[in-house]
Amino acid sequence: KAAFINFISDEEWKSIEPVSSWFGPSSFLMSSMSALFKLSMWIRHGHGYLTENLGIPVWGSYAVFGLATLFLGMVLGLVSEALRAN
């Protein structure tokens, strides 16, 4: 606590270089990282729900997420191809 108070009162904060906009909290990079973290947490909770609440074996949960990934890739590919054709 004392070190923080000294940091402020002695104006040591002026000697620290600010974070570049590329690594700022609202930058595209950090927003993307946040979205990926949220997605991983959603997948983790989904896996827990499938295995603990529904009683699906772990390999079954992996199969569900694997098939969902393949299906989503197929749908995105079809949409991309349809947009490219127009």
Backbone as a printed PyTorch tensor [residue, N CA C, xyz], in Angstrom:
tensor([[[  0.8330,  -1.1840,   0.0000],
         [  0.0000,   0.0000,   0.0000],
         [  0.8810,   1.2520,   0.0000]],

        [[  1.9000,   1.2220,   0.8150],
         [  2.7950,   2.3840,   0.9100],
         [  3.5270,   2.6110,  -0.4060]],

        [[  3.9190,   1.5300,  -1.0680],
         [  4.6230,   1.6730,  -2.3450],
         [  3.7130,   2.3060,  -3.3900]],

        [[  2.4450,   1.9480,  -3.3790],
         [  1.5030,   2.5360,  -4.3270],
         [  1.2980,   4.0240,  -4.0490]],

        [[  1.1660,   4.3680,  -2.7910],
         [  0.9890,   5.7800,  -2.4140],
         [  2.2230,   6.5880,  -2.8150]],

        [[  3.4220,   6.0330,  -2.5860],
         [  4.6550,   6.7120,  -3.0090],
         [  4.7210,   6.8350,  -4.5250]],

        [[  4.2850,   5.8220,  -5.2170],
         [  4.2670,   5.8400,  -6.6840],
         [  3.4370,   7.0080,  -7.1940]],

        [[  2.3040,   7.2650,  -6.5540],
         [  1.4290,   8.3700,  -6.9450],
         [  1.9720,   9.7090,  -6.4620]],

        [[  2.3100,   9.7860,  -5.1990],
         [  2.7220,  11.0740,  -4.6390],
         [  4.0650,  11.5550,  -5.1990]],

        [[  4.9820,  10.6400,  -5.4920],
         [  6.2800,  11.0240,  -6.0650],
         [  6.2200,  11.1630,  -7.5840]],

        [[  5.0550,  10.9730,  -8.1550],
         [  4.8010,  11.0800,  -9.6020],
         [  5.7240,  10.1810, -10.4210]],

        [[  5.9920,   8.9900,  -9.8890],
         [  6.7850,   7.9970, -10.6240],
         [  6.0400,   7.4950, -11.8560]],

        [[  4.7320,   7.6180, -11.8630],
         [  3.9140,   7.1470, -12.9810],
         [  4.2330,   7.9020, -14.2640]],

        [[  4.7970,   9.0920, -14.1550],
         [  5.1240,   9.8730, -15.3570],
         [  6.2670,   9.2520, -16.1490]],

        [[  7.1130,   8.4560, -15.4970],
         [  8.2600,   7.8580, -16.1790],
         [  7.9040,   6.5620, -16.9060]],

        [[  6.6850,   6.0850, -16.7520],
         [  6.2660,   4.8330, -17.3790],
         [  5.6450,   5.1320, -18.7430]],

        [[  6.1030,   4.3870, -19.7460],
         [  5.5800,   4.5650, -21.1010],
         [  4.1740,   3.9660, -21.1880]],

        [[  3.2270,   4.6790, -21.7900],
         [  1.8680,   4.1560, -21.8840],
         [  1.7910,   2.9350, -22.8010]],

        [[  0.7700,   2.1340, -22.5900],
         [  0.5280,   0.9540, -23.4160],
         [  0.1460,   1.4170, -24.8190]],

        [[  0.7240,   0.7600, -25.8230],
         [  0.3920,   1.1530, -27.1950],
         [ -1.0660,   0.8320, -27.4880]],

        [[ -1.6150,   1.5250, -28.4600],
         [ -3.0290,   1.3130, -28.7890],
         [ -3.2850,  -0.1060, -29.2800]],

        [[ -2.2610,  -0.7490, -29.8310],
         [ -2.4080,  -2.1200, -30.3350],
         [ -2.7430,  -3.0870, -29.1970]],

        [[ -2.2110,  -2.8250, -28.0140],
         [ -2.4470,  -3.6950, -26.8570],
         [ -3.4220,  -3.0930, -25.8560]],

        [[ -4.0780,  -2.0080, -26.2250],
         [ -5.0650,  -1.3920, -25.3450],
         [ -6.2810,  -2.2790, -25.1780]],

        [[ -7.0200,  -2.1110, -24.1070],
         [ -8.1790,  -2.9660, -23.8230],
         [ -9.2550,  -2.9370, -24.9080]],

        [[ -9.3780,  -1.8310, -25.6240],
         [-10.4420,  -1.7480, -26.6340],
         [ -9.9220,  -2.0010, -28.0500]],

        [[ -8.6730,  -2.4500, -28.1920],
         [ -8.1250,  -2.7040, -29.5220],
         [ -8.7400,  -3.9640, -30.1280]],

        [[ -8.5940,  -4.1030, -31.4260],
         [ -9.1140,  -5.2740, -32.1300],
         [ -8.4750,  -6.5560, -31.5970]],

        [[ -7.1580,  -6.5010, -31.3640],
         [ -6.4330,  -7.6690, -30.8740],
         [ -6.9730,  -8.1400, -29.5220]],

        [[ -7.1170,  -7.2220, -28.5890],
         [ -7.5880,  -7.5980, -27.2560],
         [ -9.0660,  -7.9830, -27.2670]],

        [[ -9.8610,  -7.3430, -28.1090],
         [-11.2720,  -7.7270, -28.2310],
         [-11.3910,  -9.1390, -28.7920]],

        [[-10.5390,  -9.4750, -29.7520],
         [-10.5390, -10.8220, -30.3280],
         [-10.1130, -11.8520, -29.2860]],

        [[ -9.0830, -11.5130, -28.5160],
         [ -8.6340, -12.4300, -27.4700],
         [ -9.7380, -12.6480, -26.4340]],

        [[-10.4480, -11.5930, -26.0990],
         [-11.5530, -11.7020, -25.1510],
         [-12.6560, -12.6020, -25.7060]],

        [[-12.9600, -12.4390, -26.9870],
         [-13.9980, -13.2720, -27.6030],
         [-13.5790, -14.7410, -27.6120]],

        [[-12.3120, -15.0170, -27.9050],
         [-11.8350, -16.4020, -27.8910],
         [-11.8850, -16.9880, -26.4810]],

        [[-11.5540, -16.1850, -25.4830],
         [-11.6270, -16.6630, -24.1000],
         [-13.0680, -16.9720, -23.7170]],

        [[-13.9940, -16.0870, -24.1060],
         [-15.4080, -16.3240, -23.8050],
         [-15.9090, -17.5840, -24.5060]],

        [[-15.4710, -17.7980, -25.7560],
         [-15.8560, -19.0010, -26.4880],
         [-15.3250, -20.2460, -25.7880]],

        [[-14.0670, -20.1980, -25.3380],
         [-13.5030, -21.3680, -24.6580],
         [-14.2370, -21.6590, -23.3500]],

        [[-14.6590, -20.6060, -22.6490],
         [-15.4180, -20.8230, -21.4200],
         [-16.7990, -21.3970, -21.7310]],

        [[-17.4260, -20.9490, -22.8280],
         [-18.7190, -21.5010, -23.2170],
         [-18.5820, -22.9870, -23.5650]],

        [[-17.5170, -23.3310, -24.2790],
         [-17.2840, -24.7390, -24.6320],
         [-17.0460, -25.5590, -23.3770]],

        [[-16.2860, -25.0140, -22.4380],
         [-16.0240, -25.7300, -21.1860],
         [-17.3180, -25.9780, -20.4140]],

        [[-18.1670, -24.9470, -20.3250],
         [-19.4430, -25.1150, -19.6240],
         [-20.3510, -26.0900, -20.3740]],

        [[-20.3310, -26.0220, -21.6900],
         [-21.1190, -26.9630, -22.4890],
         [-20.6620, -28.3910, -22.2830]],

        [[-19.3620, -28.5970, -22.2310],
         [-18.8180, -29.9350, -21.9830],
         [-19.2490, -30.4250, -20.6050]],

        [[-19.1530, -29.5390, -19.6050],
         [-19.5860, -29.9220, -18.2560],
         [-21.0610, -30.2660, -18.2060]],

        [[-21.8850, -29.4890, -18.9150],
         [-23.3250, -29.7570, -18.9300],
         [-23.6110, -31.1120, -19.5800]],

        [[-22.9380, -31.3770, -20.7120],
         [-23.1790, -32.6380, -21.4140],
         [-22.7480, -33.8430, -20.5780]],

        [[-21.6010, -33.7260, -19.9130],
         [-21.0920, -34.8810, -19.1740],
         [-21.7130, -35.0300, -17.7910]],

        [[-21.9370, -33.9230, -17.0910],
         [-22.4350, -34.0170, -15.7120],
         [-23.9520, -34.0530, -15.6370]],

        [[-24.6270, -33.1950, -16.3770],
         [-26.0920, -33.1170, -16.2690],
         [-26.7910, -34.1410, -17.1490]],

        [[-26.2930, -34.3300, -18.3650],
         [-26.9530, -35.2630, -19.2840],
         [-26.3660, -36.6670, -19.2220]],

        [[-25.2220, -36.8230, -18.5860],
         [-24.6220, -38.1470, -18.4230],
         [-23.9610, -38.6910, -19.6770]],

        [[-23.6640, -37.8320, -20.6360],
         [-22.9810, -38.2750, -21.8580],
         [-21.5190, -38.5430, -21.5100]],

        [[-20.9530, -39.6460, -22.0090],
         [-19.5310, -39.8960, -21.7280],
         [-18.6550, -38.7900, -22.3310]],

        [[-17.4470, -38.6800, -21.8100],
         [-16.5370, -37.6320, -22.2640],
         [-16.2970, -37.7410, -23.7680]],

        [[-16.0780, -38.9700, -24.2630],
         [-15.8460, -39.1350, -25.6950],
         [-17.0670, -38.6920, -26.4980]],

        [[-18.2610, -38.8530, -25.9410],
         [-19.4800, -38.4070, -26.6190],
         [-19.5470, -36.8880, -26.7020]],

        [[-19.1100, -36.2250, -25.6360],
         [-19.0610, -34.7640, -25.6540],
         [-18.0740, -34.2810, -26.7000]],

        [[-16.9130, -34.9350, -26.7690],
         [-15.9250, -34.5690, -27.7960],
         [-16.4990, -34.7760, -29.1940]],

        [[-17.2420, -35.8590, -29.3620],
         [-17.8540, -36.1320, -30.6640],
         [-18.8800, -35.0560, -31.0200]],

        [[-19.6670, -34.6240, -30.0460],
         [-20.6580, -33.5690, -30.2870],
         [-19.9720, -32.2900, -30.7340]],

        [[-18.9290, -31.8800, -30.0130],
         [-18.2220, -30.6470, -30.3750],
         [-17.4720, -30.8020, -31.6970]],

        [[-16.9310, -31.9840, -31.9600],
         [-16.2600, -32.2240, -33.2370],
         [-17.2320, -32.1300, -34.3990]],

        [[-18.3970, -32.7570, -34.2600],
         [-19.4090, -32.6880, -35.3190],
         [-19.9510, -31.2750, -35.4870]],

        [[-20.1100, -30.5580, -34.3760],
         [-20.5680, -29.1670, -34.4610],
         [-19.5360, -28.3190, -35.2070]],

        [[-18.2480, -28.5610, -34.9630],
         [-17.1890, -27.8310, -35.6620],
         [-17.2200, -28.1360, -37.1540]],

        [[-17.3640, -29.4120, -37.5090],
         [-17.4450, -29.7810, -38.9270],
         [-18.6720, -29.1670, -39.5940]],

        [[-19.8070, -29.2230, -38.9160],
         [-21.0350, -28.6670, -39.4720],
         [-20.9180, -27.1570, -39.6610]],

        [[-20.3760, -26.4700, -38.6600],
         [-20.2080, -25.0240, -38.7650],
         [-19.2530, -24.6700, -39.8990]],

        [[-18.1790, -25.4220, -40.0510],
         [-17.2550, -25.1970, -41.1610],
         [-17.9310, -25.3970, -42.5070]],

        [[-18.7780, -26.4240, -42.5960],
         [-19.4930, -26.6860, -43.8400],
         [-20.4590, -25.5410, -44.1560]],

        [[-21.1990, -25.0930, -43.1600],
         [-22.1560, -23.9970, -43.3630],
         [-21.4310, -22.7170, -43.7580]],

        [[-20.3410, -22.3950, -43.0660],
         [-19.5820, -21.1910, -43.4090],
         [-18.9920, -21.2900, -44.8110]],

        [[-18.5380, -22.4690, -45.1930],
         [-18.0220, -22.6720, -46.5470],
         [-19.0990, -22.4800, -47.5910]],

        [[-20.2930, -23.0110, -47.3380],
         [-21.3990, -22.8520, -48.2820],
         [-21.8270, -21.3970, -48.3960]],

        [[-21.9020, -20.7120, -47.2550],
         [-22.2590, -19.2880, -47.2770],
         [-21.2030, -18.4850, -48.0160]],

        [[-19.9350, -18.7780, -47.7570],
         [-18.8450, -18.0780, -48.4360],
         [-18.9090, -18.3180, -49.9370]],

        [[-19.1660, -19.5260, -50.3430],
         [-19.2550, -19.8490, -51.7650],
         [-20.4710, -19.1600, -52.4030]],

        [[-21.5790, -19.1220, -51.6820],
         [-22.7800, -18.4630, -52.2110],
         [-22.5380, -16.9690, -52.3690]],

        [[-21.8490, -16.3530, -51.4080],
         [-21.5530, -14.9280, -51.5180],
         [-20.5570, -14.6450, -52.6400]],

        [[-19.6160, -15.5420, -52.8370],
         [-18.6220, -15.3650, -53.8910],
         [-19.2630, -15.5160, -55.2620]],

        [[-20.2470, -16.3910, -55.3930],
         [-20.9120, -16.6440, -56.6780],
         [-21.7860, -15.4580, -57.0990]],

        [[-22.2620, -14.6870, -56.1320],
         [-23.1280, -13.5500, -56.4680],
         [-22.3320, -12.3880, -56.8340]]])
